[in-house]
Structures are given as structure tokens and as C-alpha cells.
Amino acid sequence: MGATVLHEDAIFPVRKEGIPINIKNTNKPEDEGTMIVESTCRSSEYTITGIAGKKGFVSINIEKDMMNSEIGFGRKVLEAFEKHGISFEHMPSGIDTMTIFVHQPEFEGKEQQVLADIHRLAHPDSIDIESDLALIAVVGRGMKAAKGTAGRIFSALAHARINVKMIDQGSSELNIIIGVKNCDFEGAIKSIYDIFVETQL
């Protein structure tokens, strides 16, 4: 939904009622398409089911020693964004780092106020900003059972000479989120599609 492939107003009502959704190809409407269902016993033909993404993000990387042991640190950081009416798209974190991805147009006009509030509320050791980023989601039920899925994704990106800025995989193992520069967006999607769909390596 973050990539605006599916609109929540169209999806949530039918999902709530357990109604399957059939996604069709605009260019080939006669094809079978993809079924979105709550659960199924059928195994997926492909490891991945879809690749979607969106350009125009800024990453705000916040570092602080022993951040993970400080209760309420994440809440304090997010409070700075909430105060200025900025929603976050993605938030990967580690032991000493937390990165917030926000939409660049929303953030640019309020950048310095947000940074000042993060310093005031959370007292980080450092803050680093990187702009003109894109987020790509690689999704598939087959990813959970397939070994080496992440390795194939990053091999494809390395072969295409695309630098990966961020990696995050949810505990459900149904998707992997990758951050790249805006200028590498189309090339990254093509390289992932080629290795999983065209060559099926």
C-alpha cells in the first residue's frame, strides 16, 4: 500500500469480510492474474509474488550509545515527527542506531525544527540525513520456505552495480524492504525481477 499499488479503501472492506481479491494485468487482462487470499494450501510457483516501490524518501539516521537499553528512546524520537505532522514510512533499528524514513516533500520544510526537537527530546550522539532515496518491497509467500532468497536479491543488485542503502526483513519472512538511491530505483526493480522471474535462478 505504501507504494500506492493498492488503495486501502478498496482493500480493507473486502479483506475484513474474507473475500479473495484478483489482481489483473492492465496490459494483459485476459491473463489469470494474482489472487490475494487469507490463506491457501497451494504452493507458489514463484519464490516472490511481487516487487513494488516508491521514490522520494529521506532517511534520518540517529546514533546513540546503548540506545537499546534506554526506555522510551523511540517514543521520544517519533514525538519530534508527530509534533510537526510528519508520518514515517519505515523505521529499521539496531543496538545503537535508529533510522526513520519519511517522505522528502513533507520533511524538507520542517527539517531543522524536527532535528532540533530530536536533539532536545532524545539527546542523540549524532544525526545523519540522506535524501533522494527509494524504498523497494520484495514480497512473496514462497520466501519463507526458500533458502537463499535474500542472497539472490543482493547478488542481483550487486551484479547491476546498485548500492544498497538499507535492508530490513520482517519476522514474518514474507517481505524484504530495500533502500536504494532514487536514480537506481528502476534498475533495482528490473534486476530483482530478472533473477526471480525471467531466469528463475
PDB file of C-alpha atoms in Angstrom:
ATOM      1  CA  MET A   1       0.000   0.000   0.000  1.00  0.00           C
ATOM      2  CA  GLY A   2       2.903   2.352   0.662  1.00  0.00           C
ATOM      3  CA  ALA A   3       3.846   2.024  -2.999  1.00  0.00           C
ATOM      4  CA  THR A   4       0.265   3.040  -3.959  1.00  0.00           C
ATOM      5  CA  VAL A   5      -0.269  -0.202  -5.894  1.00  0.00           C
ATOM      6  CA  LEU A   6      -3.343  -0.938  -3.788  1.00  0.00           C
ATOM      7  CA  HIS A   7      -5.591   1.660  -2.178  1.00  0.00           C
ATOM      8  CA  GLU A   8      -6.628   0.897   1.397  1.00  0.00           C
ATOM      9  CA  ASP A   9     -10.244   1.997   0.802  1.00  0.00           C
ATOM     10  CA  ALA A  10     -10.543  -0.689  -1.873  1.00  0.00           C
ATOM     11  CA  ILE A  11      -8.752  -3.422   0.071  1.00  0.00           C
ATOM     12  CA  PHE A  12      -9.801  -3.234   3.735  1.00  0.00           C
ATOM     13  CA  PRO A  13     -13.583  -3.784   3.338  1.00  0.00           C
ATOM     14  CA  VAL A  14     -13.194  -6.971   1.264  1.00  0.00           C
ATOM     15  CA  ARG A  15     -10.273  -8.177   3.377  1.00  0.00           C
ATOM     16  CA  LYS A  16     -12.370  -7.752   6.516  1.00  0.00           C
ATOM     17  CA  GLU A  17     -15.102  -9.941   5.015  1.00  0.00           C
ATOM     18  CA  GLY A  18     -12.627 -12.583   3.818  1.00  0.00           C
ATOM     19  CA  ILE A  19     -13.369 -12.015   0.127  1.00  0.00           C
ATOM     20  CA  PRO A  20     -10.496 -13.033  -2.224  1.00  0.00           C
ATOM     21  CA  ILE A  21      -9.089 -10.291  -4.466  1.00  0.00           C
ATOM     22  CA  ASN A  22      -7.996 -10.946  -8.053  1.00  0.00           C
ATOM     23  CA  ILE A  23      -5.310  -8.555  -9.309  1.00  0.00           C
ATOM     24  CA  LYS A  24      -5.221  -8.327 -13.112  1.00  0.00           C
ATOM     25  CA  ASN A  25      -2.543  -7.122 -15.511  1.00  0.00           C
ATOM     26  CA  THR A  26      -3.746  -3.940 -17.244  1.00  0.00           C
ATOM     27  CA  ASN A  27      -1.713  -4.843 -20.334  1.00  0.00           C
ATOM     28  CA  LYS A  28      -2.957  -8.463 -20.410  1.00  0.00           C
ATOM     29  CA  PRO A  29      -6.417  -8.509 -18.787  1.00  0.00           C
ATOM     30  CA  GLU A  30      -7.144 -11.947 -20.243  1.00  0.00           C
ATOM     31  CA  ASP A  31      -4.385 -13.496 -18.083  1.00  0.00           C
ATOM     32  CA  GLU A  32      -5.292 -15.346 -14.879  1.00  0.00           C
ATOM     33  CA  GLY A  33      -3.834 -12.647 -12.629  1.00  0.00           C
ATOM     34  CA  THR A  34      -2.835 -12.929  -8.980  1.00  0.00           C
ATOM     35  CA  MET A  35      -5.188 -13.976  -6.199  1.00  0.00           C
ATOM     36  CA  ILE A  36      -4.840 -12.319  -2.806  1.00  0.00           C
ATOM     37  CA  VAL A  37      -6.334 -14.660  -0.206  1.00  0.00           C
ATOM     38  CA  GLU A  38      -6.236 -15.046   3.560  1.00  0.00           C
ATOM     39  CA  SER A  39      -4.611 -18.493   3.398  1.00  0.00           C
ATOM     40  CA  THR A  40      -4.152 -21.392   0.987  1.00  0.00           C
ATOM     41  CA  CYS A  41      -2.618 -24.873   0.826  1.00  0.00           C
ATOM     42  CA  ARG A  42      -1.320 -24.259  -2.714  1.00  0.00           C
ATOM     43  CA  SER A  43       2.408 -23.749  -3.086  1.00  0.00           C
ATOM     44  CA  SER A  44       3.559 -20.696  -5.004  1.00  0.00           C
ATOM     45  CA  GLU A  45       5.067 -21.182  -8.466  1.00  0.00           C
ATOM     46  CA  TYR A  46       7.484 -18.326  -7.817  1.00  0.00           C
ATOM     47  CA  THR A  47       9.506 -17.522  -4.708  1.00  0.00           C
ATOM     48  CA  ILE A  48       8.377 -13.902  -4.902  1.00  0.00           C
ATOM     49  CA  THR A  49       4.894 -12.686  -5.788  1.00  0.00           C
ATOM     50  CA  GLY A  50       5.531  -9.010  -6.299  1.00  0.00           C
ATOM     51  CA  ILE A  51       8.003  -6.147  -6.339  1.00  0.00           C
ATOM     52  CA  ALA A  52       6.791  -2.631  -5.565  1.00  0.00           C
ATOM     53  CA  GLY A  53       8.423   0.582  -4.545  1.00  0.00           C
ATOM     54  CA  LYS A  54       8.337   4.328  -4.271  1.00  0.00           C
ATOM     55  CA  LYS A  55      10.808   7.183  -4.686  1.00  0.00           C
ATOM     56  CA  GLY A  56      11.226  10.415  -2.738  1.00  0.00           C
ATOM     57  CA  PHE A  57      12.322   9.496   0.775  1.00  0.00           C
ATOM     58  CA  VAL A  58      14.745  10.961   3.291  1.00  0.00           C
ATOM     59  CA  SER A  59      16.474   8.814   5.896  1.00  0.00           C
ATOM     60  CA  ILE A  60      17.258  10.321   9.281  1.00  0.00           C
ATOM     61  CA  ASN A  61      19.873   8.108  10.938  1.00  0.00           C
ATOM     62  CA  ILE A  62      20.107   8.620  14.692  1.00  0.00           C
ATOM     63  CA  GLU A  63      23.003   7.197  16.713  1.00  0.00           C
ATOM     64  CA  LYS A  64      23.331   6.917  20.460  1.00  0.00           C
ATOM     65  CA  ASP A  65      25.436   4.520  22.524  1.00  0.00           C
ATOM     66  CA  MET A  66      23.323   1.953  24.388  1.00  0.00           C
ATOM     67  CA  MET A  67      20.149   3.258  22.771  1.00  0.00           C
ATOM     68  CA  ASN A  68      18.527  -0.164  23.097  1.00  0.00           C
ATOM     69  CA  SER A  69      18.705  -0.038  26.899  1.00  0.00           C
ATOM     70  CA  GLU A  70      17.167   3.435  27.173  1.00  0.00           C
ATOM     71  CA  ILE A  71      13.446   3.090  27.852  1.00  0.00           C
ATOM     72  CA  GLY A  72      11.296   5.384  25.730  1.00  0.00           C
ATOM     73  CA  PHE A  73      14.016   6.436  23.279  1.00  0.00           C
ATOM     74  CA  GLY A  74      11.998   5.520  20.182  1.00  0.00           C
ATOM     75  CA  ARG A  75       8.916   7.303  21.506  1.00  0.00           C
ATOM     76  CA  LYS A  76      10.905  10.491  22.098  1.00  0.00           C
ATOM     77  CA  VAL A  77      12.290  10.455  18.556  1.00  0.00           C
ATOM     78  CA  LEU A  78       8.883   9.820  16.996  1.00  0.00           C
ATOM     79  CA  GLU A  79       7.375  12.581  19.135  1.00  0.00           C
ATOM     80  CA  ALA A  80       9.548  15.079  17.214  1.00  0.00           C
ATOM     81  CA  PHE A  81       7.998  13.927  13.923  1.00  0.00           C
ATOM     82  CA  GLU A  82       4.456  13.780  15.330  1.00  0.00           C
ATOM     83  CA  LYS A  83       4.744  17.349  16.642  1.00  0.00           C
ATOM     84  CA  HIS A  84       5.310  18.593  13.086  1.00  0.00           C
ATOM     85  CA  GLY A  85       2.669  16.378  11.463  1.00  0.00           C
ATOM     86  CA  ILE A  86       5.122  14.060   9.681  1.00  0.00           C
ATOM     87  CA  SER A  87       4.307  10.359   9.406  1.00  0.00           C
ATOM     88  CA  PHE A  88       7.101   7.838   8.948  1.00  0.00           C
ATOM     89  CA  GLU A  89       7.158   5.204   6.221  1.00  0.00           C
ATOM     90  CA  HIS A  90       9.696   2.809   7.669  1.00  0.00           C
ATOM     91  CA  MET A  91      11.832   2.512  10.810  1.00  0.00           C
ATOM     92  CA  PRO A  92      14.661  -0.059  10.887  1.00  0.00           C
ATOM     93  CA  SER A  93      16.812  -0.035  14.020  1.00  0.00           C
ATOM     94  CA  GLY A  94      19.830  -1.665  15.643  1.00  0.00           C
ATOM     95  CA  ILE A  95      21.515  -1.636  19.038  1.00  0.00           C
ATOM     96  CA  ASP A  96      22.926   1.872  18.740  1.00  0.00           C
ATOM     97  CA  THR A  97      21.120   3.219  15.667  1.00  0.00           C
ATOM     98  CA  MET A  98      17.608   4.053  14.564  1.00  0.00           C
ATOM     99  CA  THR A  99      16.695   5.187  11.064  1.00  0.00           C
ATOM    100  CA  ILE A 100      13.449   6.930  10.188  1.00  0.00           C
ATOM    101  CA  PHE A 101      12.315   7.057   6.551  1.00  0.00           C
ATOM    102  CA  VAL A 102       9.936   9.919   5.758  1.00  0.00           C
ATOM    103  CA  HIS A 103       8.576  11.463   2.564  1.00  0.00           C
ATOM    104  CA  GLN A 104      11.037  14.091   1.384  1.00  0.00           C
ATOM    105  CA  PRO A 105       8.476  16.768   0.371  1.00  0.00           C
ATOM    106  CA  GLU A 106       6.859  16.584   3.845  1.00  0.00           C
ATOM    107  CA  PHE A 107      10.177  16.772   5.662  1.00  0.00           C
ATOM    108  CA  GLU A 108      12.097  19.435   3.711  1.00  0.00           C
ATOM    109  CA  GLY A 109      10.179  22.447   5.002  1.00  0.00           C
ATOM    110  CA  LYS A 110      10.352  21.306   8.647  1.00  0.00           C
ATOM    111  CA  GLU A 111      13.803  19.698   8.628  1.00  0.00           C
ATOM    112  CA  GLN A 112      15.606  21.957  11.126  1.00  0.00           C
ATOM    113  CA  GLN A 113      12.688  22.123  13.574  1.00  0.00           C
ATOM    114  CA  VAL A 114      12.429  18.313  13.624  1.00  0.00           C
ATOM    115  CA  LEU A 115      16.184  17.876  14.137  1.00  0.00           C
ATOM    116  CA  ALA A 116      16.191  20.433  16.955  1.00  0.00           C
ATOM    117  CA  ASP A 117      13.330  18.596  18.666  1.00  0.00           C
ATOM    118  CA  ILE A 118      15.098  15.217  18.318  1.00  0.00           C
ATOM    119  CA  HIS A 119      18.192  16.714  19.983  1.00  0.00           C
ATOM    120  CA  ARG A 120      16.084  18.279  22.739  1.00  0.00           C
ATOM    121  CA  LEU A 121      13.937  15.203  23.420  1.00  0.00           C
ATOM    122  CA  ALA A 122      16.275  12.251  22.830  1.00  0.00           C
ATOM    123  CA  HIS A 123      19.836  13.680  23.171  1.00  0.00           C
ATOM    124  CA  PRO A 124      21.416  11.534  20.418  1.00  0.00           C
ATOM    125  CA  ASP A 125      25.180  11.343  19.863  1.00  0.00           C
ATOM    126  CA  SER A 126      24.754  12.185  16.162  1.00  0.00           C
ATOM    127  CA  ILE A 127      22.158  12.598  13.420  1.00  0.00           C
ATOM    128  CA  ASP A 128      22.876  11.991   9.744  1.00  0.00           C
ATOM    129  CA  ILE A 129      20.476  12.743   6.880  1.00  0.00           C
ATOM    130  CA  GLU A 130      20.426  11.234   3.390  1.00  0.00           C
ATOM    131  CA  SER A 131      17.949  12.404   0.750  1.00  0.00           C
ATOM    132  CA  ASP A 132      16.725  11.195  -2.653  1.00  0.00           C
ATOM    133  CA  LEU A 133      16.134   7.605  -1.590  1.00  0.00           C
ATOM    134  CA  ALA A 134      13.689   4.975  -2.799  1.00  0.00           C
ATOM    135  CA  LEU A 135      12.188   2.021  -0.930  1.00  0.00           C
ATOM    136  CA  ILE A 136      11.525  -1.297  -2.681  1.00  0.00           C
ATOM    137  CA  ALA A 137       9.481  -4.145  -1.179  1.00  0.00           C
ATOM    138  CA  VAL A 138      10.056  -7.690  -2.417  1.00  0.00           C
ATOM    139  CA  VAL A 139       7.055  -9.772  -1.324  1.00  0.00           C
ATOM    140  CA  GLY A 140       6.154 -13.444  -1.521  1.00  0.00           C
ATOM    141  CA  ARG A 141       4.705 -16.323   0.474  1.00  0.00           C
ATOM    142  CA  GLY A 142       7.352 -18.592  -1.067  1.00  0.00           C
ATOM    143  CA  MET A 143      10.167 -16.563   0.528  1.00  0.00           C
ATOM    144  CA  LYS A 144       9.586 -18.177   3.912  1.00  0.00           C
ATOM    145  CA  ALA A 145      10.435 -21.668   2.689  1.00  0.00           C
ATOM    146  CA  ALA A 146      13.037 -20.792   0.044  1.00  0.00           C
ATOM    147  CA  LYS A 147      16.666 -20.757   1.150  1.00  0.00           C
ATOM    148  CA  GLY A 148      18.947 -18.001  -0.089  1.00  0.00           C
ATOM    149  CA  THR A 149      16.229 -15.554  -1.188  1.00  0.00           C
ATOM    150  CA  ALA A 150      17.986 -12.536   0.330  1.00  0.00           C
ATOM    151  CA  GLY A 151      21.287 -13.723  -1.142  1.00  0.00           C
ATOM    152  CA  ARG A 152      19.772 -13.854  -4.636  1.00  0.00           C
ATOM    153  CA  ILE A 153      18.281 -10.381  -4.261  1.00  0.00           C
ATOM    154  CA  PHE A 154      21.569  -8.815  -3.218  1.00  0.00           C
ATOM    155  CA  SER A 155      23.563 -10.765  -5.809  1.00  0.00           C
ATOM    156  CA  ALA A 156      21.244  -9.369  -8.494  1.00  0.00           C
ATOM    157  CA  LEU A 157      21.683  -5.827  -7.167  1.00  0.00           C
ATOM    158  CA  ALA A 158      25.468  -6.212  -6.916  1.00  0.00           C
ATOM    159  CA  HIS A 159      25.609  -7.537 -10.499  1.00  0.00           C
ATOM    160  CA  ALA A 160      23.661  -4.452 -11.614  1.00  0.00           C
ATOM    161  CA  ARG A 161      26.157  -2.281  -9.656  1.00  0.00           C
ATOM    162  CA  ILE A 162      23.438  -0.909  -7.378  1.00  0.00           C
ATOM    163  CA  ASN A 163      24.464   0.201  -3.890  1.00  0.00           C
ATOM    164  CA  VAL A 164      22.047  -0.909  -1.171  1.00  0.00           C
ATOM    165  CA  LYS A 165      21.455   1.797   1.436  1.00  0.00           C
ATOM    166  CA  MET A 166      19.180  -0.146   3.777  1.00  0.00           C
ATOM    167  CA  ILE A 167      17.928  -3.702   4.328  1.00  0.00           C
ATOM    168  CA  ASP A 168      15.071  -4.804   6.555  1.00  0.00           C
ATOM    169  CA  GLN A 169      13.229  -8.113   6.773  1.00  0.00           C
ATOM    170  CA  GLY A 170      10.187  -8.600   8.958  1.00  0.00           C
ATOM    171  CA  SER A 171       9.912 -11.581  11.301  1.00  0.00           C
ATOM    172  CA  SER A 172       7.101 -12.980   9.124  1.00  0.00           C
ATOM    173  CA  GLU A 173       9.704 -13.534   6.355  1.00  0.00           C
ATOM    174  CA  LEU A 174       7.089 -12.550   3.779  1.00  0.00           C
ATOM    175  CA  ASN A 175       8.887  -9.433   2.574  1.00  0.00           C
ATOM    176  CA  ILE A 176      12.237  -7.711   2.390  1.00  0.00           C
ATOM    177  CA  ILE A 177      12.481  -3.920   2.237  1.00  0.00           C
ATOM    178  CA  ILE A 178      15.470  -2.442   0.405  1.00  0.00           C
ATOM    179  CA  GLY A 179      16.589   1.180   0.284  1.00  0.00           C
ATOM    180  CA  VAL A 180      18.429   2.499  -2.801  1.00  0.00           C
ATOM    181  CA  LYS A 181      19.115   5.888  -4.372  1.00  0.00           C
ATOM    182  CA  ASN A 182      16.278   7.349  -6.487  1.00  0.00           C
ATOM    183  CA  CYS A 183      18.448   7.062  -9.602  1.00  0.00           C
ATOM    184  CA  ASP A 184      18.860   3.287  -9.028  1.00  0.00           C
ATOM    185  CA  PHE A 185      15.131   2.618  -8.476  1.00  0.00           C
ATOM    186  CA  GLU A 186      14.151   1.277 -11.925  1.00  0.00           C
ATOM    187  CA  GLY A 187      17.393  -0.677 -12.344  1.00  0.00           C
ATOM    188  CA  ALA A 188      16.976  -2.328  -8.938  1.00  0.00           C
ATOM    189  CA  ILE A 189      13.431  -3.488  -9.670  1.00  0.00           C
ATOM    190  CA  LYS A 190      14.450  -4.816 -13.094  1.00  0.00           C
ATOM    191  CA  SER A 191      17.441  -6.734 -11.704  1.00  0.00           C
ATOM    192  CA  ILE A 192      15.325  -8.400  -8.978  1.00  0.00           C
ATOM    193  CA  TYR A 193      12.556  -9.236 -11.474  1.00  0.00           C
ATOM    194  CA  ASP A 194      15.060 -10.710 -13.935  1.00  0.00           C
ATOM    195  CA  ILE A 195      16.683 -13.067 -11.429  1.00  0.00           C
ATOM    196  CA  PHE A 196      13.416 -14.378  -9.918  1.00  0.00           C
ATOM    197  CA  VAL A 197      11.021 -14.321 -12.892  1.00  0.00           C
ATOM    198  CA  GLU A 198      12.972 -14.226 -16.146  1.00  0.00           C
ATOM    199  CA  THR A 199      15.874 -16.551 -15.270  1.00  0.00           C
ATOM    200  CA  GLN A 200      14.289 -18.109 -12.135  1.00  0.00           C
ATOM    201  CA  LEU A 201      17.688 -18.685 -10.539  1.00  0.00           C
TER     202      LEU A 201
END
